[in-house]
Amino acid sequence: MDCFVYGTLTDPARVDELLDDWRFGPDAVLRGAHRVEGEYPTLAPGGETPGRILRTDDIDALDRYEGVDRGLYVRVAVPWAEGSGDQPGGDVQVYVGDPARLAVEDSIEWPGSGSLDARVASTMARECTVVARPE
């Protein structure tokens, strides 16, 4: 599974602590969301974020690390940009933190109604793509 990472999981030593079987794919850019700082980094609508593709089948370990079960982050699917080189079709998983839980100073509004999960997933599926940079 491909995951777009933009914070602590871009560090190979950190990933080694969490996962037994993984590798980095290409550097990539998430278009349609920009990074904001808080206790931990998260994303807000608009702009773009540089990062890396982390490839692993152990998505449960990443969910635990990101605190998905505690509502700290949500994991959403974002499509690969068309023509993104030799990247497989399908989606890339992206973790987006709850700005209120991460002490983000900037006001972040994810459009739509419903839960944060639903608003983030809807916005990112509609407005975001991941673009692989040539390796």
PDB file of C-alpha atoms in Angstrom:
ATOM      1  CA  MET A   1       0.000   0.000   0.000  1.00  0.00           C
ATOM      2  CA  ASP A   2       1.234   3.493  -0.816  1.00  0.00           C
ATOM      3  CA  CYS A   3       1.110   6.199   1.853  1.00  0.00           C
ATOM      4  CA  PHE A   4       2.026   9.835   1.334  1.00  0.00           C
ATOM      5  CA  VAL A   5       4.085  10.967   4.350  1.00  0.00           C
ATOM      6  CA  TYR A   6       5.099  14.538   5.147  1.00  0.00           C
ATOM      7  CA  GLY A   7       6.215  14.576   8.787  1.00  0.00           C
ATOM      8  CA  THR A   8       8.021  12.213  11.151  1.00  0.00           C
ATOM      9  CA  LEU A   9       7.467   9.252   8.829  1.00  0.00           C
ATOM     10  CA  THR A  10       9.808  10.748   6.235  1.00  0.00           C
ATOM     11  CA  ASP A  11      12.666   9.760   8.593  1.00  0.00           C
ATOM     12  CA  PRO A  12      13.937   6.227   7.824  1.00  0.00           C
ATOM     13  CA  ALA A  13      15.033   5.673  11.441  1.00  0.00           C
ATOM     14  CA  ARG A  14      11.522   6.441  12.702  1.00  0.00           C
ATOM     15  CA  VAL A  15       9.937   4.122  10.125  1.00  0.00           C
ATOM     16  CA  ASP A  16      12.390   1.339  11.073  1.00  0.00           C
ATOM     17  CA  GLU A  17      11.162   1.602  14.684  1.00  0.00           C
ATOM     18  CA  LEU A  18       7.569   1.032  13.544  1.00  0.00           C
ATOM     19  CA  LEU A  19       7.661  -1.328  10.595  1.00  0.00           C
ATOM     20  CA  ASP A  20       9.497  -4.525   9.696  1.00  0.00           C
ATOM     21  CA  ASP A  21       8.655  -4.547   5.997  1.00  0.00           C
ATOM     22  CA  TRP A  22       8.674  -1.207   4.194  1.00  0.00           C
ATOM     23  CA  ARG A  23      10.454   0.870   1.587  1.00  0.00           C
ATOM     24  CA  PHE A  24      10.339   4.400   0.332  1.00  0.00           C
ATOM     25  CA  GLY A  25       8.964   5.002  -3.118  1.00  0.00           C
ATOM     26  CA  PRO A  26       9.531   8.253  -4.962  1.00  0.00           C
ATOM     27  CA  ASP A  27       9.496  11.727  -3.523  1.00  0.00           C
ATOM     28  CA  ALA A  28       6.069  13.176  -4.166  1.00  0.00           C
ATOM     29  CA  VAL A  29       3.904  16.258  -3.869  1.00  0.00           C
ATOM     30  CA  LEU A  30       0.374  16.363  -2.514  1.00  0.00           C
ATOM     31  CA  ARG A  31      -1.512  18.950  -4.541  1.00  0.00           C
ATOM     32  CA  GLY A  32      -4.585  20.543  -2.992  1.00  0.00           C
ATOM     33  CA  ALA A  33      -3.494  20.648   0.671  1.00  0.00           C
ATOM     34  CA  HIS A  34      -0.701  22.424   2.536  1.00  0.00           C
ATOM     35  CA  ARG A  35       1.174  21.535   5.709  1.00  0.00           C
ATOM     36  CA  VAL A  36       0.504  23.437   8.931  1.00  0.00           C
ATOM     37  CA  GLU A  37       2.347  23.139  12.200  1.00  0.00           C
ATOM     38  CA  GLY A  38       0.945  22.216  15.570  1.00  0.00           C
ATOM     39  CA  GLU A  39       2.007  19.731  18.203  1.00  0.00           C
ATOM     40  CA  TYR A  40       2.433  17.484  15.147  1.00  0.00           C
ATOM     41  CA  PRO A  41       2.096  18.570  11.509  1.00  0.00           C
ATOM     42  CA  THR A  42      -1.208  18.280   9.714  1.00  0.00           C
ATOM     43  CA  LEU A  43      -2.800  19.459   6.489  1.00  0.00           C
ATOM     44  CA  ALA A  44      -5.212  22.214   5.518  1.00  0.00           C
ATOM     45  CA  PRO A  45      -7.082  22.737   2.238  1.00  0.00           C
ATOM     46  CA  GLY A  46      -5.290  24.473  -0.637  1.00  0.00           C
ATOM     47  CA  GLY A  47      -1.703  24.682  -1.813  1.00  0.00           C
ATOM     48  CA  GLU A  48       0.664  21.752  -1.897  1.00  0.00           C
ATOM     49  CA  THR A  49       2.903  19.704   0.376  1.00  0.00           C
ATOM     50  CA  PRO A  50       6.190  17.985  -0.450  1.00  0.00           C
ATOM     51  CA  GLY A  51       6.710  14.502   0.970  1.00  0.00           C
ATOM     52  CA  ARG A  52       7.566  10.894   0.198  1.00  0.00           C
ATOM     53  CA  ILE A  53       5.766   7.717  -0.656  1.00  0.00           C
ATOM     54  CA  LEU A  54       6.053   5.056   2.040  1.00  0.00           C
ATOM     55  CA  ARG A  55       5.233   1.559   0.813  1.00  0.00           C
ATOM     56  CA  THR A  56       4.109  -1.072   3.326  1.00  0.00           C
ATOM     57  CA  ASP A  57       1.396  -3.643   3.887  1.00  0.00           C
ATOM     58  CA  ASP A  58       1.313  -2.908   7.632  1.00  0.00           C
ATOM     59  CA  ILE A  59      -1.265  -0.118   7.534  1.00  0.00           C
ATOM     60  CA  ASP A  60      -2.521  -1.164  10.991  1.00  0.00           C
ATOM     61  CA  ALA A  61       0.837  -0.199  12.534  1.00  0.00           C
ATOM     62  CA  LEU A  62       0.702   3.192  10.804  1.00  0.00           C
ATOM     63  CA  ASP A  63      -2.882   3.735  11.997  1.00  0.00           C
ATOM     64  CA  ARG A  64      -1.771   3.014  15.584  1.00  0.00           C
ATOM     65  CA  TYR A  65       1.211   5.355  15.259  1.00  0.00           C
ATOM     66  CA  GLU A  66      -0.975   8.158  13.888  1.00  0.00           C
ATOM     67  CA  GLY A  67      -3.628   7.665  16.576  1.00  0.00           C
ATOM     68  CA  VAL A  68      -6.490   6.946  14.185  1.00  0.00           C
ATOM     69  CA  ASP A  69      -8.359   4.993  16.883  1.00  0.00           C
ATOM     70  CA  ARG A  70      -8.028   7.982  19.258  1.00  0.00           C
ATOM     71  CA  GLY A  71      -9.249  10.529  16.692  1.00  0.00           C
ATOM     72  CA  LEU A  72      -5.864  12.248  16.463  1.00  0.00           C
ATOM     73  CA  TYR A  73      -5.547  11.636  12.708  1.00  0.00           C
ATOM     74  CA  VAL A  74      -7.829  10.324   9.988  1.00  0.00           C
ATOM     75  CA  ARG A  75      -6.583   8.279   7.048  1.00  0.00           C
ATOM     76  CA  VAL A  76      -8.047   9.180   3.671  1.00  0.00           C
ATOM     77  CA  ALA A  77      -7.545   7.971   0.119  1.00  0.00           C
ATOM     78  CA  VAL A  78      -6.222  10.430  -2.465  1.00  0.00           C
ATOM     79  CA  PRO A  79      -5.818   9.519  -6.142  1.00  0.00           C
ATOM     80  CA  TRP A  80      -2.522   9.436  -7.972  1.00  0.00           C
ATOM     81  CA  ALA A  81      -2.337  12.265 -10.494  1.00  0.00           C
ATOM     82  CA  GLU A  82      -2.884  11.109 -14.047  1.00  0.00           C
ATOM     83  CA  GLY A  83       0.422  10.612 -15.832  1.00  0.00           C
ATOM     84  CA  SER A  84       2.389  10.256 -12.596  1.00  0.00           C
ATOM     85  CA  GLY A  85       5.072   8.169 -14.239  1.00  0.00           C
ATOM     86  CA  ASP A  86       5.112   4.424 -13.580  1.00  0.00           C
ATOM     87  CA  GLN A  87       3.081   4.677 -10.395  1.00  0.00           C
ATOM     88  CA  PRO A  88       0.368   2.097  -9.921  1.00  0.00           C
ATOM     89  CA  GLY A  89      -3.221   3.093 -10.398  1.00  0.00           C
ATOM     90  CA  GLY A  90      -5.471   3.537  -7.440  1.00  0.00           C
ATOM     91  CA  ASP A  91      -5.119   5.669  -4.383  1.00  0.00           C
ATOM     92  CA  VAL A  92      -2.501   6.853  -1.949  1.00  0.00           C
ATOM     93  CA  GLN A  93      -3.306   6.882   1.764  1.00  0.00           C
ATOM     94  CA  VAL A  94      -2.781  10.220   3.550  1.00  0.00           C
ATOM     95  CA  TYR A  95      -3.038  11.008   7.268  1.00  0.00           C
ATOM     96  CA  VAL A  96      -4.675  14.308   8.237  1.00  0.00           C
ATOM     97  CA  GLY A  97      -4.626  15.441  11.846  1.00  0.00           C
ATOM     98  CA  ASP A  98      -7.465  17.026  13.771  1.00  0.00           C
ATOM     99  CA  PRO A  99      -6.313  20.651  14.122  1.00  0.00           C
ATOM    100  CA  ALA A 100      -8.125  21.066  17.452  1.00  0.00           C
ATOM    101  CA  ARG A 101      -6.385  18.015  18.933  1.00  0.00           C
ATOM    102  CA  LEU A 102      -2.954  19.049  17.598  1.00  0.00           C
ATOM    103  CA  ALA A 103      -2.987  22.597  18.992  1.00  0.00           C
ATOM    104  CA  VAL A 104      -2.802  24.182  15.542  1.00  0.00           C
ATOM    105  CA  GLU A 105      -2.840  27.953  15.946  1.00  0.00           C
ATOM    106  CA  ASP A 106      -4.180  28.744  12.474  1.00  0.00           C
ATOM    107  CA  SER A 107      -7.890  28.319  11.891  1.00  0.00           C
ATOM    108  CA  ILE A 108      -8.474  25.386   9.545  1.00  0.00           C
ATOM    109  CA  GLU A 109     -11.847  24.857   7.955  1.00  0.00           C
ATOM    110  CA  TRP A 110     -12.526  21.695   6.003  1.00  0.00           C
ATOM    111  CA  PRO A 111     -15.599  22.440   3.839  1.00  0.00           C
ATOM    112  CA  GLY A 112     -18.814  20.493   3.993  1.00  0.00           C
ATOM    113  CA  SER A 113     -20.880  19.102   6.804  1.00  0.00           C
ATOM    114  CA  GLY A 114     -20.594  16.154   9.110  1.00  0.00           C
ATOM    115  CA  SER A 115     -17.641  14.755  10.987  1.00  0.00           C
ATOM    116  CA  LEU A 116     -14.047  15.838  10.419  1.00  0.00           C
ATOM    117  CA  ASP A 117     -13.401  12.430   8.823  1.00  0.00           C
ATOM    118  CA  ALA A 118     -16.190  12.913   6.304  1.00  0.00           C
ATOM    119  CA  ARG A 119     -15.258  16.499   5.457  1.00  0.00           C
ATOM    120  CA  VAL A 120     -11.562  15.693   5.014  1.00  0.00           C
ATOM    121  CA  ALA A 121     -12.259  12.582   2.928  1.00  0.00           C
ATOM    122  CA  SER A 122     -14.738  14.384   0.682  1.00  0.00           C
ATOM    123  CA  THR A 123     -12.531  17.426   0.118  1.00  0.00           C
ATOM    124  CA  MET A 124      -9.337  15.471  -0.482  1.00  0.00           C
ATOM    125  CA  ALA A 125     -10.960  12.961  -2.856  1.00  0.00           C
ATOM    126  CA  ARG A 126     -12.407  15.853  -4.860  1.00  0.00           C
ATOM    127  CA  GLU A 127      -9.557  18.384  -4.770  1.00  0.00           C
ATOM    128  CA  CYS A 128      -6.278  16.566  -4.112  1.00  0.00           C
ATOM    129  CA  THR A 129      -3.904  14.402  -6.103  1.00  0.00           C
ATOM    130  CA  VAL A 130      -0.489  12.932  -5.412  1.00  0.00           C
ATOM    131  CA  VAL A 131       2.209  13.552  -8.005  1.00  0.00           C
ATOM    132  CA  ALA A 132       5.349  11.391  -8.002  1.00  0.00           C
ATOM    133  CA  ARG A 133       8.618  13.154  -8.659  1.00  0.00           C
ATOM    134  CA  PRO A 134      11.037  11.273 -10.916  1.00  0.00           C
ATOM    135  CA  GLU A 135      13.311   8.942  -8.954  1.00  0.00           C
TER     136      GLU A 135
END
